[in-house]
Amino acid sequence: MRTEVTKSVLALGAALLGAALLTACATIHVGADFDRGTNFQAYATYDWASQDALPTGDPRLDNNQLFDARMREAV
């Protein structure tokens, strides 16, 4: 009796593992929609200011390369 339960539990576990592996291989379809008549002149772009242009006011953060790198990554 115990062997039958063990076999059924193993079979169920194998089936669940197989299903999980199959769903992990599912593909993602990505698409885009746009209007060809869009006037991009109406939009603005942005850039990073130089580090000296806008100091934070906190001496621990001004000229701190680690803070600058992490902030740029976060944004």
Short mmCIF file of N, CA and C in Angstrom, two decimals:
data_model
loop_
_atom_site.label_atom_id
_atom_site.label_comp_id
_atom_site.label_asym_id
_atom_site.label_seq_id
_atom_site.Cartn_x
_atom_site.Cartn_y
_atom_site.Cartn_z
N MET A 1 0.82 -1.18 0.00
CA MET A 1 0.00 0.00 0.00
C MET A 1 0.87 1.25 0.00
N ARG A 2 1.91 1.24 0.84
CA ARG A 2 2.79 2.40 0.94
C ARG A 2 3.54 2.65 -0.37
N THR A 3 3.92 1.58 -1.07
CA THR A 3 4.64 1.69 -2.33
C THR A 3 3.74 2.33 -3.39
N GLU A 4 2.45 2.00 -3.38
CA GLU A 4 1.51 2.56 -4.34
C GLU A 4 1.35 4.07 -4.11
N VAL A 5 1.28 4.48 -2.85
CA VAL A 5 1.15 5.90 -2.52
C VAL A 5 2.41 6.64 -2.94
N THR A 6 3.56 6.06 -2.68
CA THR A 6 4.82 6.68 -3.05
C THR A 6 4.91 6.84 -4.57
N LYS A 7 4.51 5.80 -5.31
CA LYS A 7 4.55 5.88 -6.77
C LYS A 7 3.60 6.95 -7.28
N SER A 8 2.40 7.05 -6.69
CA SER A 8 1.45 8.05 -7.17
C SER A 8 1.92 9.47 -6.81
N VAL A 9 2.56 9.63 -5.67
CA VAL A 9 3.09 10.93 -5.30
C VAL A 9 4.23 11.32 -6.22
N LEU A 10 5.09 10.37 -6.54
CA LEU A 10 6.19 10.63 -7.48
C LEU A 10 5.65 10.96 -8.87
N ALA A 11 4.63 10.25 -9.32
CA ALA A 11 4.04 10.51 -10.63
C ALA A 11 3.42 11.90 -10.67
N LEU A 12 2.73 12.28 -9.61
CA LEU A 12 2.13 13.61 -9.53
C LEU A 12 3.20 14.68 -9.51
N GLY A 13 4.26 14.45 -8.74
CA GLY A 13 5.37 15.40 -8.69
C GLY A 13 6.05 15.56 -10.05
N ALA A 14 6.23 14.45 -10.75
CA ALA A 14 6.85 14.50 -12.07
C ALA A 14 5.95 15.24 -13.06
N ALA A 15 4.66 15.03 -12.96
CA ALA A 15 3.72 15.72 -13.84
C ALA A 15 3.73 17.22 -13.57
N LEU A 16 3.74 17.61 -12.31
CA LEU A 16 3.79 19.03 -11.96
C LEU A 16 5.09 19.67 -12.40
N LEU A 17 6.20 18.97 -12.22
CA LEU A 17 7.49 19.48 -12.66
C LEU A 17 7.53 19.64 -14.18
N GLY A 18 7.00 18.65 -14.89
CA GLY A 18 6.95 18.73 -16.34
C GLY A 18 6.09 19.90 -16.81
N ALA A 19 4.94 20.12 -16.15
CA ALA A 19 4.08 21.24 -16.51
C ALA A 19 4.78 22.57 -16.23
N ALA A 20 5.49 22.66 -15.12
CA ALA A 20 6.21 23.89 -14.78
C ALA A 20 7.31 24.16 -15.80
N LEU A 21 8.02 23.13 -16.23
CA LEU A 21 9.07 23.31 -17.22
C LEU A 21 8.51 23.74 -18.57
N LEU A 22 7.37 23.20 -18.95
CA LEU A 22 6.76 23.57 -20.22
C LEU A 22 6.28 25.02 -20.21
N THR A 23 5.72 25.46 -19.10
CA THR A 23 5.26 26.85 -19.04
C THR A 23 6.43 27.82 -18.97
N ALA A 24 7.56 27.38 -18.44
CA ALA A 24 8.74 28.25 -18.37
C ALA A 24 9.31 28.50 -19.77
N CYS A 25 9.04 27.63 -20.70
CA CYS A 25 9.56 27.77 -22.06
C CYS A 25 8.60 28.51 -22.98
N ALA A 26 7.51 29.00 -22.45
CA ALA A 26 6.53 29.70 -23.29
C ALA A 26 7.15 30.97 -23.85
N THR A 27 6.81 31.28 -25.09
CA THR A 27 7.35 32.48 -25.72
C THR A 27 6.47 33.69 -25.41
N ILE A 28 7.07 34.85 -25.51
CA ILE A 28 6.36 36.09 -25.27
C ILE A 28 6.26 36.82 -26.61
N HIS A 29 5.08 37.23 -26.97
CA HIS A 29 4.88 37.98 -28.20
C HIS A 29 4.80 39.46 -27.85
N VAL A 30 5.66 40.25 -28.48
CA VAL A 30 5.71 41.68 -28.22
C VAL A 30 5.36 42.41 -29.50
N GLY A 31 4.56 43.44 -29.36
CA GLY A 31 4.18 44.22 -30.52
C GLY A 31 4.21 45.70 -30.18
N ALA A 32 4.03 46.50 -31.19
CA ALA A 32 4.01 47.95 -30.99
C ALA A 32 2.93 48.55 -31.87
N ASP A 33 2.37 49.63 -31.42
CA ASP A 33 1.36 50.35 -32.17
C ASP A 33 1.76 51.81 -32.17
N PHE A 34 1.73 52.45 -33.33
CA PHE A 34 2.14 53.84 -33.40
C PHE A 34 1.40 54.53 -34.53
N ASP A 35 1.39 55.83 -34.45
CA ASP A 35 0.74 56.66 -35.47
C ASP A 35 1.84 57.25 -36.35
N ARG A 36 1.84 56.93 -37.62
CA ARG A 36 2.88 57.41 -38.53
C ARG A 36 2.82 58.93 -38.70
N GLY A 37 1.70 59.54 -38.39
CA GLY A 37 1.55 60.97 -38.54
C GLY A 37 1.94 61.77 -37.31
N THR A 38 2.55 61.13 -36.32
CA THR A 38 2.93 61.83 -35.09
C THR A 38 4.01 62.85 -35.36
N ASN A 39 3.83 64.05 -34.81
CA ASN A 39 4.80 65.12 -34.96
C ASN A 39 5.76 65.06 -33.77
N PHE A 40 6.95 64.53 -33.96
CA PHE A 40 7.90 64.39 -32.88
C PHE A 40 8.59 65.70 -32.53
N GLN A 41 8.38 66.75 -33.31
CA GLN A 41 8.93 68.06 -32.99
C GLN A 41 8.27 68.62 -31.72
N ALA A 42 7.09 68.14 -31.39
CA ALA A 42 6.37 68.64 -30.22
C ALA A 42 6.91 68.04 -28.92
N TYR A 43 7.76 67.03 -28.99
CA TYR A 43 8.29 66.38 -27.80
C TYR A 43 9.70 66.88 -27.48
N ALA A 44 10.07 66.79 -26.22
CA ALA A 44 11.40 67.22 -25.79
C ALA A 44 12.19 66.01 -25.30
N THR A 45 13.50 66.12 -25.36
CA THR A 45 14.36 65.08 -24.81
C THR A 45 15.13 65.68 -23.63
N TYR A 46 15.66 64.82 -22.80
CA TYR A 46 16.35 65.27 -21.60
C TYR A 46 17.73 64.65 -21.54
N ASP A 47 18.61 65.30 -20.80
CA ASP A 47 19.97 64.81 -20.66
C ASP A 47 20.41 65.10 -19.23
N TRP A 48 21.46 64.43 -18.78
CA TRP A 48 22.00 64.68 -17.46
C TRP A 48 22.76 66.00 -17.45
N ALA A 49 22.55 66.80 -16.41
CA ALA A 49 23.33 68.03 -16.25
C ALA A 49 24.71 67.66 -15.73
N SER A 50 25.67 68.55 -15.92
CA SER A 50 27.00 68.26 -15.39
C SER A 50 26.92 68.23 -13.86
N GLN A 51 27.82 67.51 -13.24
CA GLN A 51 27.76 67.35 -11.78
C GLN A 51 27.93 68.67 -11.05
N ASP A 52 28.68 69.58 -11.61
CA ASP A 52 28.90 70.85 -10.93
C ASP A 52 27.74 71.82 -11.13
N ALA A 53 26.89 71.57 -12.12
CA ALA A 53 25.82 72.51 -12.43
C ALA A 53 24.76 72.55 -11.35
N LEU A 54 24.41 71.40 -10.79
CA LEU A 54 23.34 71.35 -9.81
C LEU A 54 23.79 70.58 -8.57
N PRO A 55 24.49 71.22 -7.65
CA PRO A 55 24.91 70.51 -6.45
C PRO A 55 23.70 70.13 -5.59
N THR A 56 23.81 69.04 -4.87
CA THR A 56 22.71 68.57 -4.04
C THR A 56 22.55 69.41 -2.78
N GLY A 57 23.61 70.06 -2.35
CA GLY A 57 23.56 70.80 -1.10
C GLY A 57 24.00 69.95 0.08
N ASP A 58 24.19 68.67 -0.15
CA ASP A 58 24.65 67.76 0.90
C ASP A 58 26.10 67.40 0.58
N PRO A 59 27.05 67.80 1.41
CA PRO A 59 28.46 67.53 1.10
C PRO A 59 28.79 66.04 0.99
N ARG A 60 27.97 65.19 1.60
CA ARG A 60 28.23 63.74 1.49
C ARG A 60 27.88 63.22 0.10
N LEU A 61 27.00 63.93 -0.62
CA LEU A 61 26.57 63.46 -1.93
C LEU A 61 27.23 64.20 -3.08
N ASP A 62 27.64 65.43 -2.85
CA ASP A 62 28.30 66.19 -3.91
C ASP A 62 29.62 65.52 -4.28
N ASN A 63 29.84 65.32 -5.57
CA ASN A 63 31.05 64.70 -6.11
C ASN A 63 31.25 63.26 -5.63
N ASN A 64 30.17 62.59 -5.26
CA ASN A 64 30.22 61.20 -4.84
C ASN A 64 29.91 60.33 -6.06
N GLN A 65 30.92 59.68 -6.61
CA GLN A 65 30.77 58.89 -7.84
C GLN A 65 29.82 57.71 -7.66
N LEU A 66 29.86 57.07 -6.49
CA LEU A 66 28.99 55.93 -6.23
C LEU A 66 27.52 56.37 -6.22
N PHE A 67 27.24 57.48 -5.54
CA PHE A 67 25.87 58.01 -5.52
C PHE A 67 25.41 58.36 -6.93
N ASP A 68 26.26 59.01 -7.69
CA ASP A 68 25.91 59.42 -9.05
C ASP A 68 25.59 58.20 -9.91
N ALA A 69 26.42 57.17 -9.82
CA ALA A 69 26.19 55.97 -10.63
C ALA A 69 24.89 55.27 -10.23
N ARG A 70 24.63 55.18 -8.94
CA ARG A 70 23.40 54.51 -8.49
C ARG A 70 22.16 55.32 -8.86
N MET A 71 22.24 56.63 -8.78
CA MET A 71 21.11 57.46 -9.16
C MET A 71 20.81 57.33 -10.64
N ARG A 72 21.84 57.32 -11.46
CA ARG A 72 21.62 57.17 -12.90
C ARG A 72 21.03 55.80 -13.23
N GLU A 73 21.47 54.76 -12.54
CA GLU A 73 20.90 53.43 -12.76
C GLU A 73 19.44 53.39 -12.36
N ALA A 74 19.12 54.02 -11.25
CA ALA A 74 17.75 54.00 -10.76
C ALA A 74 16.80 54.73 -11.70
N VAL A 75 17.28 55.82 -12.27
CA VAL A 75 16.43 56.60 -13.17
C VAL A 75 16.36 55.89 -14.50
#
